[in-house]
Amino acid sequence: MMKTVLIDMDGVLVELNSDRFKKEKLVKGFFLNNRPIPGAVQAFQYLNRIYDCHIVSTPVWDNPHCWMEKRMWVDKHLGGCARKKLTLTHHKNYFKGDFLIDDSMQHGVKEFQGEHIHFGSFKFPNWVTVLSYLNQQP
Ligand SMILES: [Mg+2]
């Protein structure tokens, strides 16, 4: 059976400047118009063939546009291969998976039952290192 990989959006699939995030997180259009992280789209497409991939992302509660724009961003950049694979949640620990690729420890990441691949850390600074690690998994 295919192993399951859960993938965060902000800071993992989506390039997000933290100063802009603080200032603009309530602005309509902010979440739709951010660019993908280098290599993220290709990495998702690749992983989607060898793993059961799902996107788990925490939206900004006070910005309902964010909820819609995350759905639209996935469609715009990942297209059909990500269809119906997006879940928005503040409790990522409620999801089952073998791996969770996330740049944060928040929103249930610390309590996640599988293995946390800490994106942006010394061990996993970018998608190249994440893919090479996942390629070595049995
Ligand atoms: Mg994140």
PDB file of C-alpha atoms and ligand atoms in Angstrom:
ATOM      1  CA  MET A   1       0.000   0.000   0.000  1.00  0.00           C
ATOM      2  CA  MET A   2       1.155   3.537  -0.749  1.00  0.00           C
ATOM      3  CA  LYS A   3       2.432   5.536   2.184  1.00  0.00           C
ATOM      4  CA  THR A   4       0.737   8.825   2.957  1.00  0.00           C
ATOM      5  CA  VAL A   5       2.463  12.209   2.812  1.00  0.00           C
ATOM      6  CA  LEU A   6       0.760  15.285   4.229  1.00  0.00           C
ATOM      7  CA  ILE A   7       2.050  18.603   2.895  1.00  0.00           C
ATOM      8  CA  ASP A   8       1.677  22.066   4.392  1.00  0.00           C
ATOM      9  CA  MET A   9       1.068  25.093   2.162  1.00  0.00           C
ATOM     10  CA  ASP A  10       2.523  28.330   3.591  1.00  0.00           C
ATOM     11  CA  GLY A  11       6.309  28.159   3.622  1.00  0.00           C
ATOM     12  CA  VAL A  12       6.354  24.698   2.009  1.00  0.00           C
ATOM     13  CA  LEU A  13       4.341  24.863  -1.232  1.00  0.00           C
ATOM     14  CA  VAL A  14       3.697  28.612  -1.113  1.00  0.00           C
ATOM     15  CA  GLU A  15       6.408  31.252  -0.810  1.00  0.00           C
ATOM     16  CA  LEU A  16       5.453  33.488   2.082  1.00  0.00           C
ATOM     17  CA  ASN A  17       7.343  36.514   3.315  1.00  0.00           C
ATOM     18  CA  SER A  18       6.773  36.718   7.077  1.00  0.00           C
ATOM     19  CA  ASP A  19       6.727  40.535   7.222  1.00  0.00           C
ATOM     20  CA  ARG A  20       4.162  40.699   4.451  1.00  0.00           C
ATOM     21  CA  PHE A  21       2.188  37.923   6.131  1.00  0.00           C
ATOM     22  CA  LYS A  22       1.915  39.946   9.354  1.00  0.00           C
ATOM     23  CA  LYS A  23       0.847  43.060   7.479  1.00  0.00           C
ATOM     24  CA  GLU A  24      -1.375  41.573   4.790  1.00  0.00           C
ATOM     25  CA  LYS A  25      -2.846  38.362   6.170  1.00  0.00           C
ATOM     26  CA  LEU A  26      -6.311  39.911   6.337  1.00  0.00           C
ATOM     27  CA  VAL A  27      -6.156  41.430   2.850  1.00  0.00           C
ATOM     28  CA  LYS A  28      -8.297  39.916   0.111  1.00  0.00           C
ATOM     29  CA  GLY A  29      -6.096  38.400  -2.616  1.00  0.00           C
ATOM     30  CA  PHE A  30      -3.014  37.955  -0.432  1.00  0.00           C
ATOM     31  CA  PHE A  31      -3.217  34.157  -0.281  1.00  0.00           C
ATOM     32  CA  LEU A  32      -4.086  33.705  -3.934  1.00  0.00           C
ATOM     33  CA  ASN A  33      -1.244  35.789  -5.291  1.00  0.00           C
ATOM     34  CA  ASN A  34       1.798  34.272  -3.580  1.00  0.00           C
ATOM     35  CA  ARG A  35       4.230  32.316  -5.751  1.00  0.00           C
ATOM     36  CA  PRO A  36       5.110  28.651  -5.314  1.00  0.00           C
ATOM     37  CA  ILE A  37       8.327  27.810  -3.449  1.00  0.00           C
ATOM     38  CA  PRO A  38      11.061  26.827  -5.965  1.00  0.00           C
ATOM     39  CA  GLY A  39      10.639  23.168  -6.902  1.00  0.00           C
ATOM     40  CA  ALA A  40       7.378  22.773  -4.971  1.00  0.00           C
ATOM     41  CA  VAL A  41       5.060  22.208  -7.930  1.00  0.00           C
ATOM     42  CA  GLN A  42       7.343  19.614  -9.524  1.00  0.00           C
ATOM     43  CA  ALA A  43       7.896  17.969  -6.127  1.00  0.00           C
ATOM     44  CA  PHE A  44       4.165  17.671  -5.519  1.00  0.00           C
ATOM     45  CA  GLN A  45       3.572  16.183  -8.959  1.00  0.00           C
ATOM     46  CA  TYR A  46       6.386  13.700  -8.451  1.00  0.00           C
ATOM     47  CA  LEU A  47       5.411  12.670  -4.921  1.00  0.00           C
ATOM     48  CA  ASN A  48       1.788  12.351  -5.957  1.00  0.00           C
ATOM     49  CA  ARG A  49       2.742   9.403  -8.172  1.00  0.00           C
ATOM     50  CA  ILE A  50       4.566   7.404  -5.502  1.00  0.00           C
ATOM     51  CA  TYR A  51       2.747   8.489  -2.329  1.00  0.00           C
ATOM     52  CA  ASP A  52      -0.821   9.163  -1.311  1.00  0.00           C
ATOM     53  CA  CYS A  53      -0.404  12.946  -1.031  1.00  0.00           C
ATOM     54  CA  HIS A  54      -2.695  15.358   0.795  1.00  0.00           C
ATOM     55  CA  ILE A  55      -2.386  19.040   1.557  1.00  0.00           C
ATOM     56  CA  VAL A  56      -3.113  20.138   5.119  1.00  0.00           C
ATOM     57  CA  SER A  57      -3.015  23.862   5.704  1.00  0.00           C
ATOM     58  CA  THR A  58      -4.065  26.215   8.483  1.00  0.00           C
ATOM     59  CA  PRO A  59      -6.015  29.191   7.176  1.00  0.00           C
ATOM     60  CA  VAL A  60      -6.246  32.590   8.855  1.00  0.00           C
ATOM     61  CA  TRP A  61      -9.461  32.364  10.866  1.00  0.00           C
ATOM     62  CA  ASP A  62     -10.243  36.084  10.632  1.00  0.00           C
ATOM     63  CA  ASN A  63      -9.840  36.171   6.842  1.00  0.00           C
ATOM     64  CA  PRO A  64     -12.550  34.056   5.161  1.00  0.00           C
ATOM     65  CA  HIS A  65     -11.049  34.969   1.770  1.00  0.00           C
ATOM     66  CA  CYS A  66      -8.002  32.988   2.837  1.00  0.00           C
ATOM     67  CA  TRP A  67     -10.096  29.801   2.984  1.00  0.00           C
ATOM     68  CA  MET A  68     -11.304  30.298  -0.568  1.00  0.00           C
ATOM     69  CA  GLU A  69      -7.982  31.529  -1.924  1.00  0.00           C
ATOM     70  CA  LYS A  70      -6.079  28.499  -0.661  1.00  0.00           C
ATOM     71  CA  ARG A  71      -8.482  26.299  -2.603  1.00  0.00           C
ATOM     72  CA  MET A  72      -7.996  28.522  -5.670  1.00  0.00           C
ATOM     73  CA  TRP A  73      -4.197  28.571  -5.281  1.00  0.00           C
ATOM     74  CA  VAL A  74      -4.100  24.767  -5.287  1.00  0.00           C
ATOM     75  CA  ASP A  75      -6.168  24.671  -8.456  1.00  0.00           C
ATOM     76  CA  LYS A  76      -4.085  27.366 -10.140  1.00  0.00           C
ATOM     77  CA  HIS A  77      -0.655  25.903  -9.391  1.00  0.00           C
ATOM     78  CA  LEU A  78      -1.171  22.177  -8.840  1.00  0.00           C
ATOM     79  CA  GLY A  79      -4.236  21.584 -10.978  1.00  0.00           C
ATOM     80  CA  GLY A  80      -5.929  18.230 -11.396  1.00  0.00           C
ATOM     81  CA  CYS A  81      -3.357  16.167  -9.502  1.00  0.00           C
ATOM     82  CA  ALA A  82      -4.304  17.967  -6.278  1.00  0.00           C
ATOM     83  CA  ARG A  83      -8.054  17.840  -6.830  1.00  0.00           C
ATOM     84  CA  LYS A  84      -9.977  17.116  -3.609  1.00  0.00           C
ATOM     85  CA  LYS A  85      -6.728  16.667  -1.665  1.00  0.00           C
ATOM     86  CA  LEU A  86      -6.864  19.923   0.287  1.00  0.00           C
ATOM     87  CA  THR A  87      -7.914  20.083   3.921  1.00  0.00           C
ATOM     88  CA  LEU A  88      -7.936  23.301   5.934  1.00  0.00           C
ATOM     89  CA  THR A  89      -7.487  22.719   9.651  1.00  0.00           C
ATOM     90  CA  HIS A  90      -6.008  24.106  12.852  1.00  0.00           C
ATOM     91  CA  HIS A  91      -5.456  20.522  14.124  1.00  0.00           C
ATOM     92  CA  LYS A  92      -3.084  18.639  11.830  1.00  0.00           C
ATOM     93  CA  ASN A  93      -2.591  15.963  14.501  1.00  0.00           C
ATOM     94  CA  TYR A  94      -6.079  14.611  13.707  1.00  0.00           C
ATOM     95  CA  PHE A  95      -4.843  13.445  10.303  1.00  0.00           C
ATOM     96  CA  LYS A  96      -3.272  10.086   9.679  1.00  0.00           C
ATOM     97  CA  GLY A  97      -0.116   9.952   7.640  1.00  0.00           C
ATOM     98  CA  ASP A  98       3.355   8.486   7.470  1.00  0.00           C
ATOM     99  CA  PHE A  99       5.007  11.862   6.873  1.00  0.00           C
ATOM    100  CA  LEU A 100       4.067  15.490   7.407  1.00  0.00           C
ATOM    101  CA  ILE A 101       6.145  18.071   5.535  1.00  0.00           C
ATOM    102  CA  ASP A 102       5.750  21.307   7.489  1.00  0.00           C
ATOM    103  CA  ASP A 103       7.890  24.364   8.249  1.00  0.00           C
ATOM    104  CA  SER A 104       6.189  24.948  11.597  1.00  0.00           C
ATOM    105  CA  MET A 105       5.614  23.087  14.875  1.00  0.00           C
ATOM    106  CA  GLN A 106       2.243  24.708  15.372  1.00  0.00           C
ATOM    107  CA  HIS A 107      -1.350  23.617  14.767  1.00  0.00           C
ATOM    108  CA  GLY A 108      -0.879  20.023  15.826  1.00  0.00           C
ATOM    109  CA  VAL A 109       2.406  19.366  14.025  1.00  0.00           C
ATOM    110  CA  LYS A 110       4.177  18.584  17.318  1.00  0.00           C
ATOM    111  CA  GLU A 111       1.485  16.032  18.203  1.00  0.00           C
ATOM    112  CA  PHE A 112       1.425  14.419  14.725  1.00  0.00           C
ATOM    113  CA  GLN A 113       1.708  10.615  15.030  1.00  0.00           C
ATOM    114  CA  GLY A 114       3.833  10.077  11.908  1.00  0.00           C
ATOM    115  CA  GLU A 115       7.224  11.523  11.047  1.00  0.00           C
ATOM    116  CA  HIS A 116       7.555  15.297  10.813  1.00  0.00           C
ATOM    117  CA  ILE A 117       9.826  16.425   7.981  1.00  0.00           C
ATOM    118  CA  HIS A 118      10.746  19.910   9.173  1.00  0.00           C
ATOM    119  CA  PHE A 119      10.889  21.951   5.959  1.00  0.00           C
ATOM    120  CA  GLY A 120      13.345  24.856   6.145  1.00  0.00           C
ATOM    121  CA  SER A 121      15.368  23.222   8.924  1.00  0.00           C
ATOM    122  CA  PHE A 122      19.083  22.429   8.704  1.00  0.00           C
ATOM    123  CA  LYS A 123      18.297  18.849   7.651  1.00  0.00           C
ATOM    124  CA  PHE A 124      15.599  19.807   5.125  1.00  0.00           C
ATOM    125  CA  PRO A 125      16.383  23.299   3.803  1.00  0.00           C
ATOM    126  CA  ASN A 126      14.533  22.842   0.495  1.00  0.00           C
ATOM    127  CA  TRP A 127      12.592  20.465  -1.753  1.00  0.00           C
ATOM    128  CA  VAL A 128      15.741  18.805  -3.130  1.00  0.00           C
ATOM    129  CA  THR A 129      16.648  17.469   0.326  1.00  0.00           C
ATOM    130  CA  VAL A 130      13.056  16.430   1.076  1.00  0.00           C
ATOM    131  CA  LEU A 131      12.728  14.494  -2.188  1.00  0.00           C
ATOM    132  CA  SER A 132      16.052  12.770  -1.738  1.00  0.00           C
ATOM    133  CA  TYR A 133      14.991  11.698   1.783  1.00  0.00           C
ATOM    134  CA  LEU A 134      11.595  10.416   0.642  1.00  0.00           C
ATOM    135  CA  ASN A 135      13.198   8.594  -2.270  1.00  0.00           C
ATOM    136  CA  GLN A 136      15.277   6.604   0.220  1.00  0.00           C
ATOM    137  CA  GLN A 137      12.199   5.385   2.122  1.00  0.00           C
ATOM    138  CA  PRO A 138      11.296   1.709   1.687  1.00  0.00           C
TER     139      PRO A 138
HETATM  140 MG    MG B   1       3.681  26.538   7.057  1.00  0.00          MG
END
